[in-house]
PDB file of C-alpha atoms in Angstrom:
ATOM      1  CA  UNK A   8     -61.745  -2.558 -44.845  1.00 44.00           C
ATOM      2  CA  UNK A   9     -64.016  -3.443 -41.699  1.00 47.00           C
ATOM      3  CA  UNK A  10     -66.958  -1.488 -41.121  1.00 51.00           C
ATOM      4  CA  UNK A  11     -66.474   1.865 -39.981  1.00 55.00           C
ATOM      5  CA  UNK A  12     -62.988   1.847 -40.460  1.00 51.00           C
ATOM      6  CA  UNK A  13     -63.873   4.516 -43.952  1.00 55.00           C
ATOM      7  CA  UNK A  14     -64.412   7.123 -40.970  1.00 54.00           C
ATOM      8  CA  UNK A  15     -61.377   6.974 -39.492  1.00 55.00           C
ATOM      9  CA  UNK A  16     -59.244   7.088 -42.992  1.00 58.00           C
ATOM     10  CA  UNK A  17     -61.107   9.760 -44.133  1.00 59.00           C
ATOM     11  CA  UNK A  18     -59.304  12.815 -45.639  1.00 63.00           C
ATOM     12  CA  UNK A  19     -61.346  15.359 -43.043  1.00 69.00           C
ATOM     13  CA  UNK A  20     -60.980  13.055 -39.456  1.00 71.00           C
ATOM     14  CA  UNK A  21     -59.465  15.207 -38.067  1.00 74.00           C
ATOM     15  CA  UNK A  22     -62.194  17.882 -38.315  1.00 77.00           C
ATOM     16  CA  UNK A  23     -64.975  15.259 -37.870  1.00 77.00           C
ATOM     17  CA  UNK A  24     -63.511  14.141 -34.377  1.00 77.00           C
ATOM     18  CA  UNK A  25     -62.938  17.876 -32.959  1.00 80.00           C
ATOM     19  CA  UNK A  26     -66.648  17.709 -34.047  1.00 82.00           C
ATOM     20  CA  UNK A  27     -67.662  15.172 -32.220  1.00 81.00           C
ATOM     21  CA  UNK A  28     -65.730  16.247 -29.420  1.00 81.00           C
ATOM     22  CA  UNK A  29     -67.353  19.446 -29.370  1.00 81.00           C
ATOM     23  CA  UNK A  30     -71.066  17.600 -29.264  1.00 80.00           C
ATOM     24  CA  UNK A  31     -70.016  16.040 -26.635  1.00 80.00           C
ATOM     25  CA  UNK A  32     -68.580  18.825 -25.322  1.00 78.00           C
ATOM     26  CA  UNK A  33     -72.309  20.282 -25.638  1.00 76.00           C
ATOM     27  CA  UNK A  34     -74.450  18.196 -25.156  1.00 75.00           C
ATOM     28  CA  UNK A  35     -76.740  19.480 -22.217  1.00 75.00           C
ATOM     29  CA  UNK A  36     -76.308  22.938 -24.050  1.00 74.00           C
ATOM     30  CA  UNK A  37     -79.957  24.007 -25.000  1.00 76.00           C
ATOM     31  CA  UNK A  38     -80.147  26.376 -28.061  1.00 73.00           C
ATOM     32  CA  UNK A  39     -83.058  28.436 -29.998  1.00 74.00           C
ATOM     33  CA  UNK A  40     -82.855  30.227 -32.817  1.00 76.00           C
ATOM     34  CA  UNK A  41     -83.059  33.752 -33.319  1.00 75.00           C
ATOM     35  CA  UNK A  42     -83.935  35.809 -36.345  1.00 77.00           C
ATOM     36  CA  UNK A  43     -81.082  38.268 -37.016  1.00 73.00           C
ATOM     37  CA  UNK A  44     -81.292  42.325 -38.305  1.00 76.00           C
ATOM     38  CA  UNK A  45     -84.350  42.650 -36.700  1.00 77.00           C
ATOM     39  CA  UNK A  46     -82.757  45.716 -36.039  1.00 76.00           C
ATOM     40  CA  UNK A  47     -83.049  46.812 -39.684  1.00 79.00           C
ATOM     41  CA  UNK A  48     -86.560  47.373 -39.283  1.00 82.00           C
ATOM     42  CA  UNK A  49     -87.276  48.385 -36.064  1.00 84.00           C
ATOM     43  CA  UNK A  50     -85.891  50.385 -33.247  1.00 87.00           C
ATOM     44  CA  UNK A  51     -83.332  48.270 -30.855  1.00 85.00           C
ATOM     45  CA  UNK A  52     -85.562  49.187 -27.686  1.00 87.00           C
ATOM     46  CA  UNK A  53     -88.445  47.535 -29.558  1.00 88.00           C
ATOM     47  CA  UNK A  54     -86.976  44.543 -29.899  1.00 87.00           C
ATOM     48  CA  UNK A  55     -87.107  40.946 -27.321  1.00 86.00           C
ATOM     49  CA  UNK A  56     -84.150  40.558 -25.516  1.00 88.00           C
ATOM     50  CA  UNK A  57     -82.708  37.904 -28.041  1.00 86.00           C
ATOM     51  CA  UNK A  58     -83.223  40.803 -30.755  1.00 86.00           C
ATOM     52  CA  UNK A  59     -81.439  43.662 -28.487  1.00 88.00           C
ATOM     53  CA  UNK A  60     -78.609  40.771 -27.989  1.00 89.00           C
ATOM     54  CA  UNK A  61     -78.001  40.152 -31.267  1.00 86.00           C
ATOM     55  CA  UNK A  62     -77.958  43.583 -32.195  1.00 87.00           C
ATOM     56  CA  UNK A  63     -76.100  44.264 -29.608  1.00 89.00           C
ATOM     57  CA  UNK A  64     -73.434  41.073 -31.141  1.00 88.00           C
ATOM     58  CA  UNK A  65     -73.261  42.628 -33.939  1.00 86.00           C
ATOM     59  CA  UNK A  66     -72.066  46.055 -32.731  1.00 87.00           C
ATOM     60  CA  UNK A  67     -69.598  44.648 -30.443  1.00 89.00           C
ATOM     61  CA  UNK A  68     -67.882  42.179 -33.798  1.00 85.00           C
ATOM     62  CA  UNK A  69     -68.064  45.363 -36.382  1.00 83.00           C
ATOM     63  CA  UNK A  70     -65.975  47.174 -33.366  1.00 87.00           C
ATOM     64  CA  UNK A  71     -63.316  44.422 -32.972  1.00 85.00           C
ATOM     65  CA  UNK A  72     -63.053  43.897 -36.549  1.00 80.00           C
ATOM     66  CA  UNK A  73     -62.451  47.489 -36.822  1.00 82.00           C
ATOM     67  CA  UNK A  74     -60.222  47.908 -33.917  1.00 85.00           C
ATOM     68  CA  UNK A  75     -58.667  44.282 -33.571  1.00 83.00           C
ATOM     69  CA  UNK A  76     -55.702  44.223 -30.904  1.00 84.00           C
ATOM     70  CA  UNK A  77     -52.480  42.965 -32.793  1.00 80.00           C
ATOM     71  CA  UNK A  78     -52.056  39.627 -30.405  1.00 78.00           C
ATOM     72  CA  UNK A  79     -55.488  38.913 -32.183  1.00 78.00           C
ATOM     73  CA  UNK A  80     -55.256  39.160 -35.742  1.00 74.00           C
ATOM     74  CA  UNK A  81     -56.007  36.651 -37.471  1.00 69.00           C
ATOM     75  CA  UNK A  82     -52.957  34.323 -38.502  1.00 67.00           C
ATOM     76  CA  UNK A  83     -52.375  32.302 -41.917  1.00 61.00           C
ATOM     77  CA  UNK A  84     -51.226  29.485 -39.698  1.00 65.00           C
ATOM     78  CA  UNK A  85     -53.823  26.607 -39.559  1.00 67.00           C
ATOM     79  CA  UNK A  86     -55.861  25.445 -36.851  1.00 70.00           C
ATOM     80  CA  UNK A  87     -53.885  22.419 -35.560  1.00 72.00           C
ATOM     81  CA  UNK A  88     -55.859  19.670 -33.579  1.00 74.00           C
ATOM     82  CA  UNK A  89     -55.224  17.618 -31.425  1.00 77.00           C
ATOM     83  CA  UNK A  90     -55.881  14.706 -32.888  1.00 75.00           C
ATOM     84  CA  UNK A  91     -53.183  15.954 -35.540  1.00 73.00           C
ATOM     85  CA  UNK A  92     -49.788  14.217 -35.786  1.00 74.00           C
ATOM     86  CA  UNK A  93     -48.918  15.995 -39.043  1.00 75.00           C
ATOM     87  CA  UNK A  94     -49.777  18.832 -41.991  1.00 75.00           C
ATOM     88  CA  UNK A  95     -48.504  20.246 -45.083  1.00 78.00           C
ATOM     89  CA  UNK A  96     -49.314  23.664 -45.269  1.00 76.00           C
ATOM     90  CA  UNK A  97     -48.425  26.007 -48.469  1.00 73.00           C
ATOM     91  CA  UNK A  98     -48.687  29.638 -48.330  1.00 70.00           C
ATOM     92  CA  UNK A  99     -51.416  29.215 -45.297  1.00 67.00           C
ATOM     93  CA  UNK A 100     -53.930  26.576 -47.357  1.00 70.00           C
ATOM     94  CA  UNK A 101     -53.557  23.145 -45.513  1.00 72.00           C
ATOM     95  CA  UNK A 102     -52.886  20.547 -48.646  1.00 74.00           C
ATOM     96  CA  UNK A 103     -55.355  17.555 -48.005  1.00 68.00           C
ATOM     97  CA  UNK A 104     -55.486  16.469 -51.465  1.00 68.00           C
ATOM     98  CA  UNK A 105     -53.223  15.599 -54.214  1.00 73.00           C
ATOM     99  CA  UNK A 106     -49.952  17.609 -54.089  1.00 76.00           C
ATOM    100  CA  UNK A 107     -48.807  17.676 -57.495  1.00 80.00           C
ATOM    101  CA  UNK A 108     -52.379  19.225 -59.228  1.00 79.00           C
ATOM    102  CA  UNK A 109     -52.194  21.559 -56.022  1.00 77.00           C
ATOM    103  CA  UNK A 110     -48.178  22.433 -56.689  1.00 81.00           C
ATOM    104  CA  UNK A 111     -49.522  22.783 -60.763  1.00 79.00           C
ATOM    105  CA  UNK A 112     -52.428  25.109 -59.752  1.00 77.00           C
ATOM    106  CA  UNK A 113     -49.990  27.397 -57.727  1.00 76.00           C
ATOM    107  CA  UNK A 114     -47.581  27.998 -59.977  1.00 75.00           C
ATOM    108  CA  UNK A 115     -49.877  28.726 -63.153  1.00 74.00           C
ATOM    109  CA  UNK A 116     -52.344  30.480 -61.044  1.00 73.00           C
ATOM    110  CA  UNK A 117     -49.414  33.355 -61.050  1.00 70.00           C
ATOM    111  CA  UNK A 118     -49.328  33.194 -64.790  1.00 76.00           C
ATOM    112  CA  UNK A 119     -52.842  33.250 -64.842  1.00 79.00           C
ATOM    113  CA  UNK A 120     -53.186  36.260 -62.499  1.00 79.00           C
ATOM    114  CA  UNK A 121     -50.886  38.055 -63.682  1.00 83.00           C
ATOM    115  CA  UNK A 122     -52.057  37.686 -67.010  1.00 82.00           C
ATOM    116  CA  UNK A 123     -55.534  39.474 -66.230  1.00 83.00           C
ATOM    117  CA  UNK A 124     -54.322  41.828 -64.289  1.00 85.00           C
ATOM    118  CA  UNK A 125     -52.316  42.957 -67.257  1.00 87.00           C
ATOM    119  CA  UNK A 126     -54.705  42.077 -69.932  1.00 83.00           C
ATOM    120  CA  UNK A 127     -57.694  44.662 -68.045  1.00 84.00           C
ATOM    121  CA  UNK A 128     -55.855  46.287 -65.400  1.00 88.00           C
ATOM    122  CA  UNK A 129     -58.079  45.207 -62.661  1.00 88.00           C
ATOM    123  CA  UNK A 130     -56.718  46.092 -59.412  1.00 88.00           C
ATOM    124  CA  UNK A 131     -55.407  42.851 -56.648  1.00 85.00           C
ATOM    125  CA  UNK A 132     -58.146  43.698 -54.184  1.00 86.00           C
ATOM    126  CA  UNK A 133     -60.518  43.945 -57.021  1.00 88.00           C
ATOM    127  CA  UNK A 134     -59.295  40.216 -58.097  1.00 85.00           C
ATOM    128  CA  UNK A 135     -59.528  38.722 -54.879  1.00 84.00           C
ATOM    129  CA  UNK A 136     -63.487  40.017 -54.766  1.00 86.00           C
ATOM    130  CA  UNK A 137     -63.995  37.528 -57.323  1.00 84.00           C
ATOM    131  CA  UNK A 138     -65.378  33.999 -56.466  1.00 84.00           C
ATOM    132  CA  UNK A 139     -62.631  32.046 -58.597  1.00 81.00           C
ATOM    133  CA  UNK A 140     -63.719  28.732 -57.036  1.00 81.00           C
ATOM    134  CA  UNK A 141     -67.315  28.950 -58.222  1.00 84.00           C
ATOM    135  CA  UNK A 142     -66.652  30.520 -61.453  1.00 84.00           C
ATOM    136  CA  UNK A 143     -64.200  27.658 -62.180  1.00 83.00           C
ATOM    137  CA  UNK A 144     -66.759  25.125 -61.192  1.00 86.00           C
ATOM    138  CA  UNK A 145     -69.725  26.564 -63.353  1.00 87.00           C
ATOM    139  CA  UNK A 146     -66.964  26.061 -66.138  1.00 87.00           C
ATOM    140  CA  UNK A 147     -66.228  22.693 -65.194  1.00 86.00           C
ATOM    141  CA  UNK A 148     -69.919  21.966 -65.953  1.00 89.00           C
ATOM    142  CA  UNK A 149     -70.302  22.626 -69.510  1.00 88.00           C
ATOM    143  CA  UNK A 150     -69.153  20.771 -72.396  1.00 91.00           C
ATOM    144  CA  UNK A 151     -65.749  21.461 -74.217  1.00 90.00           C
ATOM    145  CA  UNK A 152     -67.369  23.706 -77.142  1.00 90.00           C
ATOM    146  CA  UNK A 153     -69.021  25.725 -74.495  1.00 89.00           C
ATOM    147  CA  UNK A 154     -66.038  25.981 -72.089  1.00 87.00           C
ATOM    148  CA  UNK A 155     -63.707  27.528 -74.970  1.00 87.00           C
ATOM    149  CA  UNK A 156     -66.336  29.965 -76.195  1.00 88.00           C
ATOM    150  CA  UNK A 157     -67.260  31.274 -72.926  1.00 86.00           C
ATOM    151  CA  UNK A 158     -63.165  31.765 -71.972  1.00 83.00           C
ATOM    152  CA  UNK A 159     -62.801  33.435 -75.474  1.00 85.00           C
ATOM    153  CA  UNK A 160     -65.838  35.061 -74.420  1.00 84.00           C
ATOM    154  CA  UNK A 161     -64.268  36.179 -70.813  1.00 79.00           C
ATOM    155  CA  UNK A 162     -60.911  37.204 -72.699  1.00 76.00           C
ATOM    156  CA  UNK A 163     -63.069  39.317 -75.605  1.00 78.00           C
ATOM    157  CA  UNK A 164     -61.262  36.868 -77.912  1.00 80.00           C
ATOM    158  CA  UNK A 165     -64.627  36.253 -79.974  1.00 78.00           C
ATOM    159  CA  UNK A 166     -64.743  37.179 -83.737  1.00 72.00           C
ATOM    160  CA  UNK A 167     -67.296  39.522 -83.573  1.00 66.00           C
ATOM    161  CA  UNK A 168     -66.824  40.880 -86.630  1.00 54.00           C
TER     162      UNK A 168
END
């Protein structure tokens, strides 16, 4: 392809160009960082006025998360773009990738789930604390040998005499 053109086929354009849109959007916009939970350790009153603003931000988002008004929950729909002409969503994930390992993964992640749930009766909130998508790539990492006795391992499947 010509030059550039990799940027426009990419699988994420869409996000890339809101992006850019936003920059430019932005771009006389003059930001400076400020440290957060300064409040932690000292008094609110004690703090700059960045530090009582921030503290402040932070009351104000615990409040609304606690007390969200129903027209603003959050929705499983995806963020459509403009730039969008199309999108496959399945149960709220936008599919950007390859449909049929996505379509496999669904239906023997219920297996899978259901399985372990069973198998040590931990709880579905307790299951969706777990960070599935880094524990499967740390797996991913190791060698075959390793993978199978760390699953066996996982499962208490290990002759351990």
């Amino acid at each position: 392809p010509p030059p550039g053109i990799r940027s426009y086929i990419a699988t994420d354009f869409d996000v890339i160009h809101e992006i850019m849109e936003v920059k430019l959007e932005m771009a006389n916009i003059k930001l400076s960082w400020v440290k957060v939970h300064q409040d932690d350790k000292s008094d609110v009153e004690l703090l700059p006025l960045e530090g009582k603003l921030n503290a402040k931000a932070d009351t104000d988002i615990n409040q609304f998360r606690a007390n969200t008004p129903p027209h603003l929950v959050p929705s499983l729909t995806p963020t459509v773009f403009p730039s969008e002409k199309a999108f496959l969503t399945i149960e709220g994930s936008v599919i950007t990738g390859s449909l049929q390992q996505w379509l496999r993964e669904l239906y023997s992640s219920i297996n899978i789930a259901e399985y372990i749930r069973t198998k040590t009766g931990i709880t579905i909130p307790d299951m969706t604390l777990i960070d599935w998508d880094n524990l499967g790539k740390a797996l991913e990492q190791q060698k075959v040998q390793t993978k199978v006795h760390l699953v066996k391992f996982m499962h208490n499947w290990l002759n351990t005499g």
